[in-house]
Coordinates of C-alpha atoms in Angstrom, one line a residue:
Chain A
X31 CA 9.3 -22.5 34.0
X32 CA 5.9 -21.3 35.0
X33 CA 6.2 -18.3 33.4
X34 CA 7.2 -19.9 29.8
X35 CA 4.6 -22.2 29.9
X36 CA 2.2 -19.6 30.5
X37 CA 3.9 -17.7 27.7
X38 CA 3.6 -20.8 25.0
X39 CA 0.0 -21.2 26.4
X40 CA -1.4 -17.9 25.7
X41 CA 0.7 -17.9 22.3
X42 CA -0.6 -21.2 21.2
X43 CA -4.5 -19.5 22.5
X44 CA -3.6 -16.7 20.0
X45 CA -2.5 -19.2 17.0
X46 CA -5.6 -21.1 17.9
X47 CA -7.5 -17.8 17.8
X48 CA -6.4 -17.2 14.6
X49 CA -6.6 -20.7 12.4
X50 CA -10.7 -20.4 14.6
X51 CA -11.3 -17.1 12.7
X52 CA -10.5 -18.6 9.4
X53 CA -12.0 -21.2 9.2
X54 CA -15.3 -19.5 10.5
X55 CA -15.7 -17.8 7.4
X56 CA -15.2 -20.3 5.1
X57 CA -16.5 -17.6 2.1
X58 CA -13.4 -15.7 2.3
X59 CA -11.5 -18.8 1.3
X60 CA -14.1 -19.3 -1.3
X61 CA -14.2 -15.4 -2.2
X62 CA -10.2 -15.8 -2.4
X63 CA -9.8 -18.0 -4.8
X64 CA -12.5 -17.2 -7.4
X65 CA -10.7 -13.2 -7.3
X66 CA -7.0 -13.9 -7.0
X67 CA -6.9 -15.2 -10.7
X68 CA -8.5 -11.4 -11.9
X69 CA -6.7 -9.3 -9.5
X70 CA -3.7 -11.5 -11.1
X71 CA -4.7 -10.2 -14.7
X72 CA -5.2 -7.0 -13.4
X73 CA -1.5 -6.4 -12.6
X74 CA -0.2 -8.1 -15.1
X75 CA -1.9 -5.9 -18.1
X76 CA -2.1 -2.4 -15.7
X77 CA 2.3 -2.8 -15.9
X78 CA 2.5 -4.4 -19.2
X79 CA -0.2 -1.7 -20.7
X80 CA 2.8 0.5 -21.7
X81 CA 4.4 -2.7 -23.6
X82 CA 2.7 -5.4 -24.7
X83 CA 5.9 -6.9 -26.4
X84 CA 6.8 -8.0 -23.1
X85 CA 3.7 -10.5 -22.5
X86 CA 5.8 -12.9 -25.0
X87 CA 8.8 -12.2 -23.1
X88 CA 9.5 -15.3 -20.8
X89 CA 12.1 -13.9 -18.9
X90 CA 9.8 -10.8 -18.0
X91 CA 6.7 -12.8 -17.4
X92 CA 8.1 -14.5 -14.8
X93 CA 9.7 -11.9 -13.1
X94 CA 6.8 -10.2 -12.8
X95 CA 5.0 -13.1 -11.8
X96 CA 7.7 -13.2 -9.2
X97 CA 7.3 -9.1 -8.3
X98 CA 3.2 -9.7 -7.8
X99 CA 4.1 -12.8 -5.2
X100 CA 5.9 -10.3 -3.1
X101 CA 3.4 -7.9 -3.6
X102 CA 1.1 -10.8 -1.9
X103 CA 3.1 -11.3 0.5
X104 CA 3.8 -7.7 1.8
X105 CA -0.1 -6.8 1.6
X106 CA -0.6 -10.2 3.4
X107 CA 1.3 -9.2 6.2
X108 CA 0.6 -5.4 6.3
X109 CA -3.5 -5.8 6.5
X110 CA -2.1 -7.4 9.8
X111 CA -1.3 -3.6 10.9
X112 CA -5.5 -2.8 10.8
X113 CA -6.1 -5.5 13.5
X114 CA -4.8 -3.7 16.5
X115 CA -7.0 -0.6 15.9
X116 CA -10.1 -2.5 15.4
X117 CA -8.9 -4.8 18.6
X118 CA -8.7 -1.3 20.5
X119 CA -11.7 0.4 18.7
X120 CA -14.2 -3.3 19.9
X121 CA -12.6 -2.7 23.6
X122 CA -11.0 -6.6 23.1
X123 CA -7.2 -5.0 23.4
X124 CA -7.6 -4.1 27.3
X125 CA -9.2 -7.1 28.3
X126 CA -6.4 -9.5 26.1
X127 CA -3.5 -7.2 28.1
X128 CA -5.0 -7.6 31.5
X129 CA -4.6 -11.2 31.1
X130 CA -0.8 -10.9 30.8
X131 CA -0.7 -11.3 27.3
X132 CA 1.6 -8.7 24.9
X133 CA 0.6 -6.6 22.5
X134 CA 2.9 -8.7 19.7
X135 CA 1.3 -12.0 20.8
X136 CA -2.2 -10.7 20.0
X137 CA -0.9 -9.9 17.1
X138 CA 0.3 -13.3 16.4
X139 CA -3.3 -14.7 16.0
X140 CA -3.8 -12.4 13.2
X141 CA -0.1 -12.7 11.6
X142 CA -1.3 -16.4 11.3
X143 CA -3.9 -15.2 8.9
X144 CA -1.8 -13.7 7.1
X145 CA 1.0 -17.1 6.5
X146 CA -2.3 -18.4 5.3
X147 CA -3.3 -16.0 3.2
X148 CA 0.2 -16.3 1.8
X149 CA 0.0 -20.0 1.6
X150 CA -2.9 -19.6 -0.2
X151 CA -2.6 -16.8 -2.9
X152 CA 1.4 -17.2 -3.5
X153 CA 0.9 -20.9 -5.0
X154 CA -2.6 -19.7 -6.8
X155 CA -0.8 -16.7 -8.5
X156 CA 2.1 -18.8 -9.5
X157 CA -0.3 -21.2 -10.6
X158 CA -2.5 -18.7 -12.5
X159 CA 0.9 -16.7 -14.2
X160 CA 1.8 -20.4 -15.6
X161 CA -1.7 -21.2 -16.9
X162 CA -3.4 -18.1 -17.9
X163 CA -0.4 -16.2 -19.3
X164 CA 1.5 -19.2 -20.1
X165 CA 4.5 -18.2 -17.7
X166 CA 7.6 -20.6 -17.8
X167 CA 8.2 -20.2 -13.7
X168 CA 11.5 -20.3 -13.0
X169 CA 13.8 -20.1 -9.8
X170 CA 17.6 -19.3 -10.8
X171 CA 18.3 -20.3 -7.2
X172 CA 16.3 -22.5 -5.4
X173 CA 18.1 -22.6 -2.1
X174 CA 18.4 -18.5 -1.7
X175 CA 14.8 -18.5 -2.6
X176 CA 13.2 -20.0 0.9
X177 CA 15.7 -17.5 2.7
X178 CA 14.4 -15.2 1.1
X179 CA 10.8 -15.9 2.1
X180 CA 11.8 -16.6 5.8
X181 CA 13.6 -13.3 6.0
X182 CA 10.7 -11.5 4.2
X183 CA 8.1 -12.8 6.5
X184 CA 9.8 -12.8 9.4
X185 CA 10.6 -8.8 8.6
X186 CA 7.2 -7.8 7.9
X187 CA 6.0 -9.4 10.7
X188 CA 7.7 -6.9 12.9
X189 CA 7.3 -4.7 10.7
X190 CA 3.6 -4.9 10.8
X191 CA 3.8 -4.4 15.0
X192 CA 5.2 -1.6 14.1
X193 CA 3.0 -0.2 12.2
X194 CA 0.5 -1.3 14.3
X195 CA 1.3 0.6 17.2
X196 CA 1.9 3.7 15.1
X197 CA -1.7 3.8 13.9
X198 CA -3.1 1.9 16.5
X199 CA -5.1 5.3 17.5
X200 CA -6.4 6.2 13.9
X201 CA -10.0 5.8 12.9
X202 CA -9.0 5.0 9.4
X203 CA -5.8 2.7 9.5
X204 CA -6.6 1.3 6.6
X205 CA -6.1 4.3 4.3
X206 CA -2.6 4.5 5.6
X207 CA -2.1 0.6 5.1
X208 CA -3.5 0.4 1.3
X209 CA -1.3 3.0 0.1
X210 CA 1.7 1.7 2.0
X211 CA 1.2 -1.7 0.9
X212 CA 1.3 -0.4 -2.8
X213 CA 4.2 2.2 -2.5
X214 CA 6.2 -0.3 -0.3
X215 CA 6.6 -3.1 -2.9
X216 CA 6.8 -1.7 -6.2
X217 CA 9.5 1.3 -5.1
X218 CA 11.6 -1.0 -3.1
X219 CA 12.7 -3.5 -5.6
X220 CA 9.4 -5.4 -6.4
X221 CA 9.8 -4.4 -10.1
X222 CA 13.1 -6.2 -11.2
X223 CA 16.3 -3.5 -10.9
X224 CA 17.4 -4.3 -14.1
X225 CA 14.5 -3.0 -16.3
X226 CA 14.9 0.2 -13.5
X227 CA 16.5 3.5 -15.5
X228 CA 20.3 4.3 -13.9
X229 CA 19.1 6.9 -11.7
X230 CA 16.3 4.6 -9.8
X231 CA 18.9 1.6 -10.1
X232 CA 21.3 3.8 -7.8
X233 CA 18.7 5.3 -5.4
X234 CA 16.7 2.4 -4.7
X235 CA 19.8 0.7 -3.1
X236 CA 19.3 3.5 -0.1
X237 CA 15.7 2.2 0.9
X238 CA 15.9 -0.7 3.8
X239 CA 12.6 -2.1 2.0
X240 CA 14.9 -3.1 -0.9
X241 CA 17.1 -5.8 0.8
X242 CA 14.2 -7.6 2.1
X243 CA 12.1 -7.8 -1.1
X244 CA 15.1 -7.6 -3.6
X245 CA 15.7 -11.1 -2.8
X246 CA 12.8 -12.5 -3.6
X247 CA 12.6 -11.6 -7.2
X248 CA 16.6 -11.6 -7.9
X249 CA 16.5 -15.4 -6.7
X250 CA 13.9 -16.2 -9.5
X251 CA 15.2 -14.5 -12.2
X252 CA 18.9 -14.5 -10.9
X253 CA 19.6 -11.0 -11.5
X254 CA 21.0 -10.0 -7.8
X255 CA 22.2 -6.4 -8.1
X256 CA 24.1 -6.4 -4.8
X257 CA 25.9 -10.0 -4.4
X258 CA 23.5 -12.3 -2.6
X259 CA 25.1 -12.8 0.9
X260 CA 25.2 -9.1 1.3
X261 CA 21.7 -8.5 0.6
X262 CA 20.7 -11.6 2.8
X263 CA 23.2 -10.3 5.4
X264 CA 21.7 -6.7 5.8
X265 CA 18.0 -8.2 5.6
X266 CA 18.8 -10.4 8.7
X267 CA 20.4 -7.4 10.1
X268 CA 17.2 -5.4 9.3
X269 CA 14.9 -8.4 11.3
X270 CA 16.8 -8.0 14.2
X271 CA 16.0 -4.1 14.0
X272 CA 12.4 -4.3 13.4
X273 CA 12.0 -6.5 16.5
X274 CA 13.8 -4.9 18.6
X275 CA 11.9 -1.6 17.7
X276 CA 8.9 -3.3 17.8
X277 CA 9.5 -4.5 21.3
X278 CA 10.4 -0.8 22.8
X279 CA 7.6 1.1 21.1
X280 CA 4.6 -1.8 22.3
X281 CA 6.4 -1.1 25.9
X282 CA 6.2 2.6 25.3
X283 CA 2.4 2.2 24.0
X284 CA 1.9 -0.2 26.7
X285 CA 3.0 2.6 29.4
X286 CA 1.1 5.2 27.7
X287 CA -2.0 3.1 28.1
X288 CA -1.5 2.7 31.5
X289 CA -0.2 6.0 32.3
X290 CA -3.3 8.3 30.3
X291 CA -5.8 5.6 29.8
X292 CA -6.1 5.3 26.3
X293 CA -4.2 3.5 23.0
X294 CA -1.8 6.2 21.7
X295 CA 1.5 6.6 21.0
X296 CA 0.9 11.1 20.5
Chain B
X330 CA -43.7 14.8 -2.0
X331 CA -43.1 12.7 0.8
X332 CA -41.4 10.2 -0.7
X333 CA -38.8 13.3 -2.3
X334 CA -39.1 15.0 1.3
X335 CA -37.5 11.5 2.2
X336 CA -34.7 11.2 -0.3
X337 CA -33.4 14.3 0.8
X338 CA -33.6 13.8 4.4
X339 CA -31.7 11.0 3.8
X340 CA -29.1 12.4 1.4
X341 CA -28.5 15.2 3.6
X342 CA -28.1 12.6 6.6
X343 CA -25.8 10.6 4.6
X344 CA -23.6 13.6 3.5
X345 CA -22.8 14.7 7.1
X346 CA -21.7 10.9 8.1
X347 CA -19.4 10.5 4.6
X348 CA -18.2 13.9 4.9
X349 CA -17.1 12.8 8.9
X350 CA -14.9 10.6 7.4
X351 CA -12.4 12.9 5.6
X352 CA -9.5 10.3 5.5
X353 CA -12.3 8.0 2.6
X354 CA -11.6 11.0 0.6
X355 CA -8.4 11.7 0.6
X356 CA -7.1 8.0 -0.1
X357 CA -10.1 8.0 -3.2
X358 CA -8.3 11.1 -4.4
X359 CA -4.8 10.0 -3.8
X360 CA -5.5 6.5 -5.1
X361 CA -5.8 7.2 -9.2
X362 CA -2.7 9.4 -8.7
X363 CA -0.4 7.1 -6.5
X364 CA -1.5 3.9 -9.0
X365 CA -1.3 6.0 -12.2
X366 CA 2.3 7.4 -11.5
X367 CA 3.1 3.8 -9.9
X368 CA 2.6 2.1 -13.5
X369 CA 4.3 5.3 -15.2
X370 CA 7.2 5.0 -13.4
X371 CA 7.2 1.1 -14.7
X372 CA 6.2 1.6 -18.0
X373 CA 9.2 4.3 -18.3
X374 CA 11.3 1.8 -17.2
X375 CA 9.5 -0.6 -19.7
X376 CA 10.2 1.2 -22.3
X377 CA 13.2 3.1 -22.1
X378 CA 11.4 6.1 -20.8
X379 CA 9.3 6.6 -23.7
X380 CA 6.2 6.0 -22.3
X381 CA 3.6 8.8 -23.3
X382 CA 1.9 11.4 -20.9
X383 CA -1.6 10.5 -22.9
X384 CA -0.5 6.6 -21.9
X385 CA -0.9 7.9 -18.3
X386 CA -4.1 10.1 -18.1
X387 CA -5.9 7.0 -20.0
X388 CA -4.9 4.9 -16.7
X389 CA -5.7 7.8 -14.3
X390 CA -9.4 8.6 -15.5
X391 CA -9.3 4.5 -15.6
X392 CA -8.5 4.1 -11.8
X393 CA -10.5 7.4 -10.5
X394 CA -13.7 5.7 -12.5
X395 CA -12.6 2.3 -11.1
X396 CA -12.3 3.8 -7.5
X397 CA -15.5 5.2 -7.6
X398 CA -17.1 1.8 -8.9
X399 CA -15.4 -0.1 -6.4
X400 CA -16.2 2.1 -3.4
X401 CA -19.8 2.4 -4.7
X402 CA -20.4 -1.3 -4.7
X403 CA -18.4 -1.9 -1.5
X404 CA -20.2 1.2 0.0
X405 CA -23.5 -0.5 -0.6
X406 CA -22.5 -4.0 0.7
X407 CA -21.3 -2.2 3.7
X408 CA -24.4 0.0 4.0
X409 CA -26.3 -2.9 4.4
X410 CA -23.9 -4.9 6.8
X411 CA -23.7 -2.0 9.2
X412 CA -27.7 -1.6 9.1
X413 CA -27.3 -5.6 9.4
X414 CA -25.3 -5.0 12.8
X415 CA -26.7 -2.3 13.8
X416 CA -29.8 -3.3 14.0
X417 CA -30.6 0.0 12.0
X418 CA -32.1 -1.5 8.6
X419 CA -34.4 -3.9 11.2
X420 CA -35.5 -0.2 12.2
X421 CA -35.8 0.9 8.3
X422 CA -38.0 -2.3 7.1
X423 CA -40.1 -1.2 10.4
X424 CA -40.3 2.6 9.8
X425 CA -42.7 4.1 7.4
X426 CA -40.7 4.6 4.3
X427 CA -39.5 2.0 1.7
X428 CA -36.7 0.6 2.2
X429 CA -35.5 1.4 -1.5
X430 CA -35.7 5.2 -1.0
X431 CA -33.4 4.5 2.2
X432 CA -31.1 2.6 0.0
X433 CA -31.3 4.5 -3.2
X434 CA -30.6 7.9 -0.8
X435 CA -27.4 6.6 0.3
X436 CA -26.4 6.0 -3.7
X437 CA -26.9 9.2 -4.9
X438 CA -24.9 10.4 -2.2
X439 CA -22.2 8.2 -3.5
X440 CA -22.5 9.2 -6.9
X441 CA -22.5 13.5 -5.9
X442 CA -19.2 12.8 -4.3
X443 CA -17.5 10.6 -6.5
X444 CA -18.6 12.9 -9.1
X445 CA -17.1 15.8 -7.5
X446 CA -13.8 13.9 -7.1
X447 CA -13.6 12.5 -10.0
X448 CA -14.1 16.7 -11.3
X449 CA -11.1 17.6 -9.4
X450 CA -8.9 13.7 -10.3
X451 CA -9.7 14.5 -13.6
X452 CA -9.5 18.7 -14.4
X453 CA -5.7 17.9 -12.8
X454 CA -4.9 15.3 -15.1
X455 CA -6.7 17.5 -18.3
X456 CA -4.8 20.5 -17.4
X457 CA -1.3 18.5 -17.7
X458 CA -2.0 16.7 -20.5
X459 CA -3.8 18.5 -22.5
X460 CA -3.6 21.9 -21.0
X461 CA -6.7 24.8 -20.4
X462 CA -8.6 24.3 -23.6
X463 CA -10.5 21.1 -22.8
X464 CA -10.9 22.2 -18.9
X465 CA -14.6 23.1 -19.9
X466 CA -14.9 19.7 -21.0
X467 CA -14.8 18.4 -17.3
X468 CA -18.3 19.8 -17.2
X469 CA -19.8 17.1 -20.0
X470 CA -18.2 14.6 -18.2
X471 CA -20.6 15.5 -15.2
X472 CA -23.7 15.3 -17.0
X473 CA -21.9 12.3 -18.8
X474 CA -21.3 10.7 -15.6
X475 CA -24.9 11.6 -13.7
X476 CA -26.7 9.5 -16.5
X477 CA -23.9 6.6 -16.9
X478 CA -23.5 5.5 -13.3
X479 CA -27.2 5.0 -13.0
X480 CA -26.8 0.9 -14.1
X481 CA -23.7 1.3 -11.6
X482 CA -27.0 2.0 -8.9
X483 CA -28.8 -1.3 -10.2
X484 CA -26.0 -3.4 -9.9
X485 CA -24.8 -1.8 -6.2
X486 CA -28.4 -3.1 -5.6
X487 CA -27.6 -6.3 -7.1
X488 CA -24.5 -6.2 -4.8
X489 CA -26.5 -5.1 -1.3
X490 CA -29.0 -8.4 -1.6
X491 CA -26.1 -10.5 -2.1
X492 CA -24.4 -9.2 1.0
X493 CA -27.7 -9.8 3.2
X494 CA -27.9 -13.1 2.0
X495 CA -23.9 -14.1 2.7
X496 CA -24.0 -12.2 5.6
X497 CA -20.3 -10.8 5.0
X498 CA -20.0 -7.7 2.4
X499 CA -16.1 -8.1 1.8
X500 CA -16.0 -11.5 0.3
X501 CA -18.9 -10.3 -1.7
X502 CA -17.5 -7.5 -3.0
X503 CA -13.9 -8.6 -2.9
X504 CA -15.3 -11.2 -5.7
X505 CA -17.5 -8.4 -8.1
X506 CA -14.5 -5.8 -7.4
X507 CA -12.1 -8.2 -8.3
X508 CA -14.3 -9.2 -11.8
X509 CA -15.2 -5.4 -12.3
X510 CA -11.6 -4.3 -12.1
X511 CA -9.9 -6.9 -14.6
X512 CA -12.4 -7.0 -17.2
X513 CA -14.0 -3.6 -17.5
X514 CA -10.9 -1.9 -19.5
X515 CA -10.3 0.6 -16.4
X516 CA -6.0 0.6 -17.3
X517 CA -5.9 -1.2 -20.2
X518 CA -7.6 -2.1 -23.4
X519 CA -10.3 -5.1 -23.1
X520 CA -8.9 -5.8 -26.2
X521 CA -5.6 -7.2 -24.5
X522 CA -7.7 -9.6 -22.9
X523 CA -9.1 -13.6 -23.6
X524 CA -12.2 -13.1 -25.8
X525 CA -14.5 -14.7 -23.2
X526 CA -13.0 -12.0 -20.9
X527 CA -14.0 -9.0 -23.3
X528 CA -17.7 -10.0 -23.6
X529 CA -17.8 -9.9 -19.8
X530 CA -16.5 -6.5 -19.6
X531 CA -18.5 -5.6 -22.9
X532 CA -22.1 -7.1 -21.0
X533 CA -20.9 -4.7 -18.0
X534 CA -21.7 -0.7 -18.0
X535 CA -18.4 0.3 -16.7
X536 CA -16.2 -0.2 -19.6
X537 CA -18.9 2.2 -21.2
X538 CA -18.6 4.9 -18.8
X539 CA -14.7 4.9 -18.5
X540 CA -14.3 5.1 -22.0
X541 CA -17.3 7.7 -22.6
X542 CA -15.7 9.8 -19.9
X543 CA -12.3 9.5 -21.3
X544 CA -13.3 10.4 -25.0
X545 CA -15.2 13.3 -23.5
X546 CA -12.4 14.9 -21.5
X547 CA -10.2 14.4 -25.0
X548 CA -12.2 16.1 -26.8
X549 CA -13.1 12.7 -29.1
X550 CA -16.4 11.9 -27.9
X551 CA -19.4 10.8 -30.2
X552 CA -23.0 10.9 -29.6
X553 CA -23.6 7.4 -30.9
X554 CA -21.7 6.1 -27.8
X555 CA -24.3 7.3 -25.7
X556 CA -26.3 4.5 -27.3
X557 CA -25.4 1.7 -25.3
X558 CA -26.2 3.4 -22.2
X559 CA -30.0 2.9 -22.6
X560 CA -29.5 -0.1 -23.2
X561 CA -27.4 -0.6 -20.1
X562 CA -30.3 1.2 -17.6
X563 CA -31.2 -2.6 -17.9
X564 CA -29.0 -2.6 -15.2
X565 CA -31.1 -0.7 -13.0
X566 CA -34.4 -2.0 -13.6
X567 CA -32.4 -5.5 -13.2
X568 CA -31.6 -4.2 -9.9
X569 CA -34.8 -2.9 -8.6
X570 CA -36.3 -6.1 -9.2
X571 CA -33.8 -8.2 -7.6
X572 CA -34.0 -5.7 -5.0
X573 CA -37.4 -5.9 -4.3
X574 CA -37.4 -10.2 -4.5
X575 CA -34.9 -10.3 -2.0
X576 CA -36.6 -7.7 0.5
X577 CA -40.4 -9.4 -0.1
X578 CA -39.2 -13.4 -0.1
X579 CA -36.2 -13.4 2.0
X580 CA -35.7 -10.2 4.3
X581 CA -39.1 -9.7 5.5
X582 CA -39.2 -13.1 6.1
X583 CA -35.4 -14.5 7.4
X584 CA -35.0 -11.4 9.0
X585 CA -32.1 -9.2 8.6
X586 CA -30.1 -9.9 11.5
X587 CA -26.4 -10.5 11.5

């Protein structure tokens, strides 16, 4: 008992850590809102650039409104992936580990930023799509869509251990983190399958990225190329991976540390 | 003299750190081509795959111009938030040298290497659209782009007070970038865009020098468009003023501490 009210204590510290460092700088929150709507408009007209037709399209519009919300959502979660590096770099990662605590619940302070970030930027966009570009928002099916979310987040959130731990010893995670955040999304079923040529339609299926973010658009614009409960089913097939890796390689970077004195996996 | 031996102290200081940091380079290189061939690939898919090669150099020389305005303004915010931490630009206000050739050093750094990547971004993306006749024209677009991202210096200035007065140099330029990006016509026409929207971009130099530079490289470029560009040095003396009101009224005196 002593041992998982330690546990909850120095998970609840981190979650406290977190909601502290957001509110401390208030001007993000500020800076957030005032560049969401551009970065919106951005998208939108860098995609629909090569056919403007589709801006009056209501069925496209809000499928892509729906493609940039997972785009928010995987960036939210993968910036997480830079904290462990600057944690290690500022000499705070060996002093949070010799207080018992894990490399995944340090991470959880700044995962926390990232559910806000989402809770902040996913309503705004949807928000900005339906004023700004006069989007119709529409969920085909509203109970698959929250499933879809939890599995998501819940997916990237190991997923962003992972990564974590993988770059943890890189000067420059962030390089690796802004590309992957781009190339993750929009290859992996971000952009609707159905506007996809044949060829991409039957590769994309192979990518693990695709059942997790699939979801989330096919639920708005109810266009599920692989029936729903066997997407769903592989994506909370594919959580259960992701932690369980993410577990076994912070033990093995955990070791490593201990063993040779430094963060690195190589 | 001194004030030149200075400049190129600095530069040649500044050089050695941003060359230290290979990985900046790569990702502003890989950027414009990973974004480009991301909104290709759409836009095939968009349109049945007949989306035009020309569609996608115009959005490649669009996001290598955008890069470089991006990580020239975030470079300077961050210039002056390191110095900030530091405790470096304490050192610079104290040393005897103004504290604008310090600042205006690390610039045209910025501006020799994103010219140089844009040189290589850019003779790649010539060669496959429009093959080895207009690879000579990479070389206007150098001179083109020495004189155009000057007002790009002024508002980087612009862009450096604000961060020593906010303290943080992400929300700052998260917010300008953000602004810059959407309405400057880097990916798309400003003419897509609410009118409000276009005189933004139109009031800003960038949609000037991303279209000057693609004209050039296309072989379509007149000498009336250099016209605007005088005009838009405004930018610059705009900047050096603000510069130098924010470092006499409120650095000297607040201090720049972080």
């Amino acid at each position: 008992m002593l041992g998982r009210a330690a546990f909850i204590g120095r998970a609840l510290a981190e979650v406290e850590k977190g909601l502290t460092i957001y509110a401390r700088y208030k001007v993000w929150l500020f800076s957030d809102l005032i560049s969401w709507p551009f970065w919106t408009i951005f998208f939108f007209l860098s995609f629909l650039m090569y056919s403007p037709s589709l801006l009056g399209s209501q069925y496209h519009l809000n499928a892509f409104t729906w493609c940039f919300f997972t785009f928010i959502l995987v960036s939210s979660f993968m910036w997480s992936s830079n904290f462990l590096a600057t944690s290690a770099q500022e000499g705070i990662l060996e002093y949070v580990l010799m207080t018992g605590s894990s490399i995944r619940q340090h991470m959880l302070g700044r995962s926390i930023i990232s559910f806000l970030d989402l809770a902040v930027g996913g309503p705004l966009l949807l928000l900005i799509s339906a004023a700004g570009f006069g989007t119709n928002l529409h969920v085909a099916y509203p109970y698959l869509m929250p499933i879809a979310i939890l599995l998501a987040s819940a997916f990237f959130y190991f997923f962003s251990s992972i990564l974590a731990v993988l770059l943890v010893s890189l000067r420059s995670p962030w390089i690796i983190i802004n590309v992957a955040q781009f190339v993750i999304p929009f290859t992996s079923g971000a952009i609707p399958v159905e506007v996809l040529p044949p060829e991409i339609q039957a590769g994309i299926i192979y990518s693990p990225f695709f059942y997790v973010i699939h979801p989330l658009v096919a639920s708005a614009t109810g266009n599920y190329f692989i029936p729903p409960e066997i997407v769903l089913s592989v994506a909370g097939g594919l959580c259960i991976l992701v932690y369980f890796l993410s577990r076994f390689l912070e033990d093995v970077l955990l070791r490593s540390a201990l063993k040779r004195g430094k963060f690195t996996l190589f | 003299m001194r004030v030149l031996n200075q400049l190129i102290g600095i530069i040649e200081a500044e050089l050695k750190v941003l060359l230290r940091e290979s990985g900046v380079f790569i990702f502003v290189l890989f950027f414009p081509f990973m974004f480009s061939l991301l909104t290709y690939g759409a836009g095939q898919a968009l349109t049945g795959g007949e989306a035009p090669l020309t569609q996608w150099f115009y959005q490649l020389i669009g996001f290598t111009i955008m890069t470089i305005a991006l990580t020239m303004s975030s470079s300077s915010a961050w210039y002056f938030r390191r110095g900030m931490m530091t405790g470096r630009l304490e050192y610079i206000l104290a040393a005897p040298i103004s504290p604008l050739t310090a600042v205006l050093s690390s610039a045209v750094t910025n501006i020799v290497l994103n010219i140089a990547i844009f040189v290589v971004v850019a003779s790649i993306g010539v060669v496959t659209v429009y093959g080895l006749s207009n690879l000579l024209n990479v070389i206007g677009v150098i001179l083109f782009l020495a004189l155009a991202l000057l007002p790009a210096v002024g508002f980087n200035l612009l862009v450096g007070i604000a961060t020593v007065v906010f303290r943080e140099p992400e929300p700052v330029s998260n917010v300008i970038n953000a602004i810059v990006s959407s309405v400057s016509g880097f990916t798309y026409p400003i003419i897509m865009l609410p009118s409000f929207l276009q005189a933004l971009g139109q009031a800003m130099p960038y949609s000037y020098i991303v279209n000057g530079a693609r004209d050039i490289l296309a072989g379509s470029f007149e000498y009336v468009q250099l016209s605007p560009h005088l005009f838009l040095l405004a930018y610059l003396l705009l900047g050096l003023i603000f510069f130098r009101i924010g470092e006499v009224n409120y650095v000297r005196k607040s201090g720049v501490h972080w």
